[in-house]
């Protein structure tokens, strides 16, 4: 298999080393898992004989998933699940899609699975050497269990425990000497280590909130920025050179045009100067016209007033209505004068009557006062 699929095996091994065997089965980092899924799916589609563009990290996820599912259906595979199931980058559907694409890639290159051949191992080689500390702890636990089962009174003898500890120390020292004097073949030991190594591998689930994940992401982004900067810098330098050449061409062309059209520029400047002088004269003339227009308006207004006064005087001279009014006023005054004379006469007559009456009363009073005095004198 390694001879027929060197790229596939290397990619799978690298993926297992960096991400683990259950990378697409368990959630760790959805964004990174989705990008790895798209990249691996595109690589498998290309290996299956169908051209497929390698997706980028900032592409539209919906469009990428739709393209992958369309390629999967073109191979005759069913995809009766919503495309949103693949956005997380892990799960049953992601593993199903990768499995189908891997099978199609193997079919395309004509790979066939062979019957596995198991090596014949001796009984001694089946014994996996364990750590001395683990053997010691296991032996201690077994002896303690035997002591507890055999002892009906359910207690531990300190002398027995000391003897066991001494025996264990002796066994450990003896084993260390055996290790120093080992005659095991190095090649057989390496094969045994490779066989047992997958069982001793410990997979630690990474936490998205761990600072190491953020540091790794920062390094990834930094490398991505640096690679993009190098490419962009080349384009920018090329664009800068093109713009510089264009500016030089424009400058030289401008100088040529200025030299060729120098006399026309001088004429244009002279025309501009004449135009400015004419505008100044026009402004001055416009100012005088405005002042004279204002004076004309004032004179016209005064003329209108004089005409109105003349018309009023002419109409009053030719019209007889005022004379009629004057005659009517005089007649009314005469009537009022006659009424006032009558009233004055009535008032004078009333005053005269009152004066006469008062005079008669005074006379009567005088006579009434004088008569009694005369009569008193005679007595």
mmCIF file of N, CA and C in Angstrom, residues 72-169:
data_model
loop_
_atom_site.group_PDB
_atom_site.id
_atom_site.type_symbol
_atom_site.label_atom_id
_atom_site.label_comp_id
_atom_site.label_asym_id
_atom_site.label_seq_id
_atom_site.Cartn_x
_atom_site.Cartn_y
_atom_site.Cartn_z
ATOM 1 N N UNK A 72 -19.291 13.901 -4.663
ATOM 2 C CA UNK A 72 -19.607 12.608 -4.050
ATOM 3 C C UNK A 72 -20.774 11.931 -4.775
ATOM 4 N N UNK A 73 -21.795 12.702 -5.140
ATOM 5 C CA UNK A 73 -22.935 12.130 -5.872
ATOM 6 C C UNK A 73 -22.528 11.689 -7.273
ATOM 7 N N UNK A 74 -21.543 12.391 -7.865
ATOM 8 C CA UNK A 74 -21.103 11.978 -9.201
ATOM 9 C C UNK A 74 -20.428 10.610 -9.185
ATOM 10 N N UNK A 75 -19.890 10.200 -8.028
ATOM 11 C CA UNK A 75 -19.317 8.870 -7.895
ATOM 12 C C UNK A 75 -20.384 7.801 -7.657
ATOM 13 N N UNK A 76 -21.654 8.208 -7.584
ATOM 14 C CA UNK A 76 -22.731 7.250 -7.347
ATOM 15 C C UNK A 76 -23.022 7.016 -5.877
ATOM 16 N N UNK A 77 -22.485 7.867 -5.007
ATOM 17 C CA UNK A 77 -22.718 7.738 -3.573
ATOM 18 C C UNK A 77 -23.921 8.578 -3.170
ATOM 19 N N UNK A 78 -24.641 8.103 -2.184
ATOM 20 C CA UNK A 78 -25.814 8.830 -1.686
ATOM 21 C C UNK A 78 -25.396 9.755 -0.556
ATOM 22 N N UNK A 79 -26.029 10.915 -0.529
ATOM 23 C CA UNK A 79 -25.779 11.897 0.550
ATOM 24 C C UNK A 79 -27.131 12.428 1.006
ATOM 25 N N UNK A 80 -27.886 11.583 1.720
ATOM 26 C CA UNK A 80 -29.235 11.951 2.167
ATOM 27 C C UNK A 80 -29.199 12.597 3.547
ATOM 28 N N UNK A 81 -28.401 13.627 3.686
ATOM 29 C CA UNK A 81 -28.326 14.391 4.941
ATOM 30 C C UNK A 81 -28.103 15.856 4.578
ATOM 31 N N UNK A 82 -28.513 16.765 5.444
ATOM 32 C CA UNK A 82 -28.359 18.198 5.123
ATOM 33 C C UNK A 82 -26.892 18.602 5.089
ATOM 34 N N UNK A 83 -26.540 19.550 4.210
ATOM 35 C CA UNK A 83 -25.124 19.980 4.136
ATOM 36 C C UNK A 83 -24.624 20.624 5.420
ATOM 37 N N UNK A 84 -25.536 21.142 6.266
ATOM 38 C CA UNK A 84 -25.083 21.792 7.500
ATOM 39 C C UNK A 84 -24.420 20.817 8.452
ATOM 40 N N UNK A 85 -24.630 19.505 8.274
ATOM 41 C CA UNK A 85 -23.997 18.522 9.151
ATOM 42 C C UNK A 85 -22.482 18.496 8.968
ATOM 43 N N UNK A 86 -22.008 18.981 7.820
ATOM 44 C CA UNK A 86 -20.569 18.952 7.547
ATOM 45 C C UNK A 86 -19.859 20.223 7.989
ATOM 46 N N UNK A 87 -20.606 21.254 8.409
ATOM 47 C CA UNK A 87 -19.981 22.517 8.783
ATOM 48 C C UNK A 87 -19.174 22.400 10.070
ATOM 49 N N UNK A 88 -19.584 21.485 10.950
ATOM 50 C CA UNK A 88 -18.865 21.357 12.221
ATOM 51 C C UNK A 88 -17.482 20.756 12.039
ATOM 52 N N UNK A 89 -17.249 19.989 10.952
ATOM 53 C CA UNK A 89 -15.943 19.396 10.714
ATOM 54 C C UNK A 89 -15.709 18.081 11.425
ATOM 55 N N UNK A 90 -16.705 17.557 12.115
ATOM 56 C CA UNK A 90 -16.559 16.279 12.801
ATOM 57 C C UNK A 90 -17.927 15.609 12.836
ATOM 58 N N UNK A 91 -17.915 14.312 13.146
ATOM 59 C CA UNK A 91 -19.168 13.592 13.282
ATOM 60 C C UNK A 91 -19.275 12.440 12.283
ATOM 61 N N UNK A 92 -20.432 11.787 12.354
ATOM 62 C CA UNK A 92 -20.668 10.605 11.539
ATOM 63 C C UNK A 92 -20.661 10.921 10.055
ATOM 64 N N UNK A 93 -21.284 12.029 9.666
ATOM 65 C CA UNK A 93 -21.412 12.346 8.246
ATOM 66 C C UNK A 93 -20.061 12.732 7.642
ATOM 67 N N UNK A 94 -19.226 13.426 8.432
ATOM 68 C CA UNK A 94 -17.892 13.786 7.942
ATOM 69 C C UNK A 94 -17.060 12.532 7.704
ATOM 70 N N UNK A 95 -17.117 11.580 8.660
ATOM 71 C CA UNK A 95 -16.387 10.322 8.491
ATOM 72 C C UNK A 95 -16.918 9.528 7.292
ATOM 73 N N UNK A 96 -18.251 9.587 7.071
ATOM 74 C CA UNK A 96 -18.841 8.870 5.932
ATOM 75 C C UNK A 96 -18.331 9.437 4.611
ATOM 76 N N UNK A 97 -18.303 10.774 4.494
ATOM 77 C CA UNK A 97 -17.845 11.401 3.243
ATOM 78 C C UNK A 97 -16.378 11.067 2.987
ATOM 79 N N UNK A 98 -15.532 11.161 4.005
ATOM 80 C CA UNK A 98 -14.115 10.859 3.828
ATOM 81 C C UNK A 98 -13.902 9.379 3.482
ATOM 82 N N UNK A 99 -14.701 8.488 4.111
ATOM 83 C CA UNK A 99 -14.578 7.073 3.809
ATOM 84 C C UNK A 99 -14.933 6.785 2.346
ATOM 85 N N UNK A 100 -16.026 7.382 1.864
ATOM 86 C CA UNK A 100 -16.435 7.171 0.466
ATOM 87 C C UNK A 100 -15.393 7.705 -0.504
ATOM 88 N N UNK A 101 -14.866 8.890 -0.222
ATOM 89 C CA UNK A 101 -13.871 9.464 -1.122
ATOM 90 C C UNK A 101 -12.579 8.657 -1.105
ATOM 91 N N UNK A 102 -12.199 8.136 0.076
ATOM 92 C CA UNK A 102 -10.990 7.311 0.140
ATOM 93 C C UNK A 102 -11.168 6.024 -0.672
ATOM 94 N N UNK A 103 -12.359 5.435 -0.585
ATOM 95 C CA UNK A 103 -12.607 4.228 -1.385
ATOM 96 C C UNK A 103 -12.531 4.524 -2.882
ATOM 97 N N UNK A 104 -13.095 5.653 -3.308
ATOM 98 C CA UNK A 104 -13.037 6.004 -4.734
ATOM 99 C C UNK A 104 -11.605 6.266 -5.182
ATOM 100 N N UNK A 105 -10.802 6.870 -4.306
ATOM 101 C CA UNK A 105 -9.402 7.110 -4.660
ATOM 102 C C UNK A 105 -8.652 5.798 -4.805
ATOM 103 N N UNK A 106 -8.930 4.841 -3.891
ATOM 104 C CA UNK A 106 -8.274 3.532 -4.000
ATOM 105 C C UNK A 106 -8.710 2.791 -5.260
ATOM 106 N N UNK A 107 -9.997 2.930 -5.619
ATOM 107 C CA UNK A 107 -10.472 2.294 -6.843
ATOM 108 C C UNK A 107 -9.796 2.888 -8.068
ATOM 109 N N UNK A 108 -9.606 4.194 -8.049
ATOM 110 C CA UNK A 108 -9.034 4.872 -9.217
ATOM 111 C C UNK A 108 -7.610 4.409 -9.483
ATOM 112 N N UNK A 109 -6.824 4.172 -8.433
ATOM 113 C CA UNK A 109 -5.432 3.760 -8.637
ATOM 114 C C UNK A 109 -5.312 2.251 -8.731
ATOM 115 N N UNK A 110 -6.432 1.515 -8.612
ATOM 116 C CA UNK A 110 -6.401 0.065 -8.750
ATOM 117 C C UNK A 110 -5.834 -0.651 -7.553
ATOM 118 N N UNK A 111 -6.005 -0.097 -6.378
ATOM 119 C CA UNK A 111 -5.470 -0.723 -5.179
ATOM 120 C C UNK A 111 -6.409 -1.842 -4.724
ATOM 121 N N UNK A 112 -5.825 -2.971 -4.293
ATOM 122 C CA UNK A 112 -6.603 -4.098 -3.763
ATOM 123 C C UNK A 112 -6.012 -4.501 -2.430
ATOM 124 N N UNK A 113 -6.890 -4.816 -1.519
ATOM 125 C CA UNK A 113 -6.444 -5.250 -0.184
ATOM 126 C C UNK A 113 -5.997 -6.712 -0.243
ATOM 127 N N UNK A 114 -4.875 -6.972 0.348
ATOM 128 C CA UNK A 114 -4.358 -8.332 0.425
ATOM 129 C C UNK A 114 -4.694 -8.953 1.776
ATOM 130 N N UNK A 115 -4.643 -10.264 1.802
ATOM 131 C CA UNK A 115 -4.901 -10.966 3.054
ATOM 132 C C UNK A 115 -3.742 -10.688 4.017
ATOM 133 N N UNK A 116 -4.043 -10.274 5.219
ATOM 134 C CA UNK A 116 -2.944 -9.974 6.155
ATOM 135 C C UNK A 116 -2.192 -11.234 6.541
ATOM 136 N N UNK A 117 -0.889 -11.107 6.659
ATOM 137 C CA UNK A 117 -0.026 -12.217 7.092
ATOM 138 C C UNK A 117 0.483 -11.899 8.488
ATOM 139 N N UNK A 118 0.105 -12.721 9.442
ATOM 140 C CA UNK A 118 0.497 -12.507 10.830
ATOM 141 C C UNK A 118 1.823 -13.203 11.093
ATOM 142 N N UNK A 119 2.779 -12.532 11.680
ATOM 143 C CA UNK A 119 4.071 -13.176 11.970
ATOM 144 C C UNK A 119 3.930 -14.192 13.100
ATOM 145 N N UNK A 120 4.680 -15.255 12.950
ATOM 146 C CA UNK A 120 4.681 -16.303 13.974
ATOM 147 C C UNK A 120 5.634 -15.880 15.079
ATOM 148 N N UNK A 121 5.083 -15.704 16.240
ATOM 149 C CA UNK A 121 5.875 -15.253 17.373
ATOM 150 C C UNK A 121 5.984 -16.370 18.397
ATOM 151 N N UNK A 122 7.106 -16.428 19.057
ATOM 152 C CA UNK A 122 7.322 -17.400 20.121
ATOM 153 C C UNK A 122 6.593 -16.968 21.380
ATOM 154 N N UNK A 123 6.457 -17.897 22.260
ATOM 155 C CA UNK A 123 5.724 -17.608 23.496
ATOM 156 C C UNK A 123 6.466 -16.609 24.351
ATOM 157 N N UNK A 124 7.801 -16.676 24.330
ATOM 158 C CA UNK A 124 8.576 -15.760 25.154
ATOM 159 C C UNK A 124 8.432 -14.328 24.663
ATOM 160 N N UNK A 125 8.316 -14.165 23.350
ATOM 161 C CA UNK A 125 8.184 -12.813 22.819
ATOM 162 C C UNK A 125 6.833 -12.184 23.119
ATOM 163 N N UNK A 126 5.819 -13.023 23.440
ATOM 164 C CA UNK A 126 4.496 -12.481 23.767
ATOM 165 C C UNK A 126 4.490 -11.762 25.095
ATOM 166 N N UNK A 127 5.466 -12.081 25.943
ATOM 167 C CA UNK A 127 5.508 -11.444 27.261
ATOM 168 C C UNK A 127 5.995 -10.017 27.075
ATOM 169 N N UNK A 128 5.180 -9.098 27.468
ATOM 170 C CA UNK A 128 5.522 -7.691 27.329
ATOM 171 C C UNK A 128 6.237 -7.234 28.586
ATOM 172 N N UNK A 129 7.465 -6.801 28.486
ATOM 173 C CA UNK A 129 8.162 -6.355 29.698
ATOM 174 C C UNK A 129 7.487 -5.114 30.257
ATOM 175 N N UNK A 130 7.203 -5.176 31.500
ATOM 176 C CA UNK A 130 6.549 -4.055 32.162
ATOM 177 C C UNK A 130 7.539 -3.347 33.078
ATOM 178 N N UNK A 131 7.091 -2.248 33.534
ATOM 179 C CA UNK A 131 7.934 -1.453 34.422
ATOM 180 C C UNK A 131 8.094 -2.168 35.754
ATOM 181 N N UNK A 132 9.286 -2.074 36.345
ATOM 182 C CA UNK A 132 9.544 -2.742 37.624
ATOM 183 C C UNK A 132 8.665 -2.178 38.721
ATOM 184 N N UNK A 133 8.428 -0.890 38.673
ATOM 185 C CA UNK A 133 7.589 -0.289 39.720
ATOM 186 C C UNK A 133 6.185 -0.839 39.648
ATOM 187 N N UNK A 134 5.647 -1.020 38.385
ATOM 188 C CA UNK A 134 4.308 -1.560 38.262
ATOM 189 C C UNK A 134 4.260 -2.997 38.750
ATOM 190 N N UNK A 135 5.293 -3.825 38.440
ATOM 191 C CA UNK A 135 5.328 -5.204 38.920
ATOM 192 C C UNK A 135 5.395 -5.250 40.439
ATOM 193 N N UNK A 136 6.178 -4.359 40.980
ATOM 194 C CA UNK A 136 6.311 -4.338 42.440
ATOM 195 C C UNK A 136 4.991 -3.994 43.100
ATOM 196 N N UNK A 137 4.295 -2.974 42.560
ATOM 197 C CA UNK A 137 3.009 -2.580 43.135
ATOM 198 C C UNK A 137 1.993 -3.695 42.980
ATOM 199 N N UNK A 138 2.012 -4.387 41.813
ATOM 200 C CA UNK A 138 1.058 -5.485 41.625
ATOM 201 C C UNK A 138 1.314 -6.609 42.611
ATOM 202 N N UNK A 139 2.612 -6.929 42.796
ATOM 203 C CA UNK A 139 2.925 -7.998 43.750
ATOM 204 C C UNK A 139 2.504 -7.630 45.160
ATOM 205 N N UNK A 140 2.757 -6.376 45.539
ATOM 206 C CA UNK A 140 2.368 -5.938 46.885
ATOM 207 C C UNK A 140 0.868 -6.041 47.059
ATOM 208 N N UNK A 141 0.116 -5.598 46.002
ATOM 209 C CA UNK A 141 -1.349 -5.664 46.109
ATOM 210 C C UNK A 141 -1.824 -7.106 46.225
ATOM 211 N N UNK A 142 -1.207 -8.043 45.427
ATOM 212 C CA UNK A 142 -1.622 -9.437 45.501
ATOM 213 C C UNK A 142 -1.334 -10.048 46.867
ATOM 214 N N UNK A 143 -0.134 -9.743 47.386
ATOM 215 C CA UNK A 143 0.215 -10.291 48.704
ATOM 216 C C UNK A 143 -0.694 -9.746 49.788
ATOM 217 N N UNK A 144 -1.044 -8.437 49.648
ATOM 218 C CA UNK A 144 -1.957 -7.848 50.646
ATOM 219 C C UNK A 144 -3.320 -8.511 50.571
ATOM 220 N N UNK A 145 -3.784 -8.792 49.362
ATOM 221 C CA UNK A 145 -5.080 -9.457 49.225
ATOM 222 C C UNK A 145 -5.043 -10.858 49.810
ATOM 223 N N UNK A 146 -3.915 -11.584 49.591
ATOM 224 C CA UNK A 146 -3.801 -12.914 50.181
ATOM 225 C C UNK A 146 -3.778 -12.849 51.694
ATOM 226 N N UNK A 147 -3.049 -11.840 52.225
ATOM 227 C CA UNK A 147 -2.998 -11.691 53.684
ATOM 228 C C UNK A 147 -4.388 -11.429 54.247
ATOM 229 N N UNK A 148 -5.170 -10.595 53.555
ATOM 230 C CA UNK A 148 -6.507 -10.271 54.052
ATOM 231 C C UNK A 148 -7.436 -11.461 53.993
ATOM 232 N N UNK A 149 -7.324 -12.293 52.930
ATOM 233 C CA UNK A 149 -8.213 -13.459 52.823
ATOM 234 C C UNK A 149 -7.830 -14.564 53.783
ATOM 235 N N UNK A 150 -6.504 -14.777 53.973
ATOM 236 C CA UNK A 150 -6.068 -15.869 54.851
ATOM 237 C C UNK A 150 -6.182 -15.531 56.325
ATOM 238 N N UNK A 151 -6.079 -14.251 56.633
ATOM 239 C CA UNK A 151 -6.098 -13.839 58.048
ATOM 240 C C UNK A 151 -7.537 -13.699 58.496
ATOM 241 N N UNK A 152 -7.977 -14.559 59.399
ATOM 242 C CA UNK A 152 -9.365 -14.516 59.869
ATOM 243 C C UNK A 152 -9.602 -13.346 60.811
ATOM 244 N N UNK A 153 -8.552 -12.887 61.485
ATOM 245 C CA UNK A 153 -8.728 -11.786 62.432
ATOM 246 C C UNK A 153 -8.645 -10.427 61.742
ATOM 247 N N UNK A 154 -8.377 -10.380 60.411
ATOM 248 C CA UNK A 154 -8.414 -9.168 59.593
ATOM 249 C C UNK A 154 -7.462 -8.090 60.131
ATOM 250 N N UNK A 155 -6.113 -8.417 60.230
ATOM 251 C CA UNK A 155 -5.111 -7.419 60.567
ATOM 252 C C UNK A 155 -3.828 -7.775 59.847
ATOM 253 N N UNK A 156 -2.906 -6.819 59.714
ATOM 254 C CA UNK A 156 -1.647 -6.986 58.996
ATOM 255 C C UNK A 156 -0.502 -7.027 59.997
ATOM 256 N N UNK A 157 0.353 -8.070 59.839
ATOM 257 C CA UNK A 157 1.508 -8.195 60.721
ATOM 258 C C UNK A 157 2.629 -7.305 60.190
ATOM 259 N N UNK A 158 3.192 -6.447 61.043
ATOM 260 C CA UNK A 158 4.240 -5.540 60.636
ATOM 261 C C UNK A 158 5.521 -6.279 60.269
ATOM 262 N N UNK A 159 5.822 -7.359 60.961
ATOM 263 C CA UNK A 159 7.034 -8.130 60.637
ATOM 264 C C UNK A 159 6.942 -8.726 59.239
ATOM 265 N N UNK A 160 5.748 -9.255 58.927
ATOM 266 C CA UNK A 160 5.565 -9.826 57.585
ATOM 267 C C UNK A 160 5.712 -8.744 56.527
ATOM 268 N N UNK A 161 5.139 -7.553 56.793
ATOM 269 C CA UNK A 161 5.228 -6.450 55.850
ATOM 270 C C UNK A 161 6.674 -6.025 55.641
ATOM 271 N N UNK A 162 7.466 -5.974 56.716
ATOM 272 C CA UNK A 162 8.885 -5.615 56.585
ATOM 273 C C UNK A 162 9.628 -6.655 55.761
ATOM 274 N N UNK A 163 9.314 -7.942 56.048
ATOM 275 C CA UNK A 163 9.976 -9.005 55.279
ATOM 276 C C UNK A 163 9.620 -8.917 53.805
ATOM 277 N N UNK A 164 8.364 -8.611 53.509
ATOM 278 C CA UNK A 164 7.953 -8.476 52.106
ATOM 279 C C UNK A 164 8.657 -7.296 51.447
ATOM 280 N N UNK A 165 8.734 -6.176 52.170
ATOM 281 C CA UNK A 165 9.415 -5.011 51.620
ATOM 282 C C UNK A 165 10.867 -5.319 51.339
ATOM 283 N N UNK A 166 11.518 -6.047 52.258
ATOM 284 C CA UNK A 166 12.917 -6.407 52.062
ATOM 285 C C UNK A 166 13.073 -7.296 50.842
ATOM 286 N N UNK A 167 12.148 -8.276 50.682
ATOM 287 C CA UNK A 167 12.197 -9.155 49.533
ATOM 288 C C UNK A 167 12.019 -8.384 48.224
ATOM 289 N N UNK A 168 11.062 -7.433 48.267
ATOM 290 C CA UNK A 168 10.839 -6.633 47.066
ATOM 291 C C UNK A 168 12.055 -5.807 46.714
ATOM 292 N N UNK A 169 12.709 -5.220 47.691
ATOM 293 C CA UNK A 169 13.928 -4.448 47.424
ATOM 294 C C UNK A 169 15.011 -5.323 46.831
#
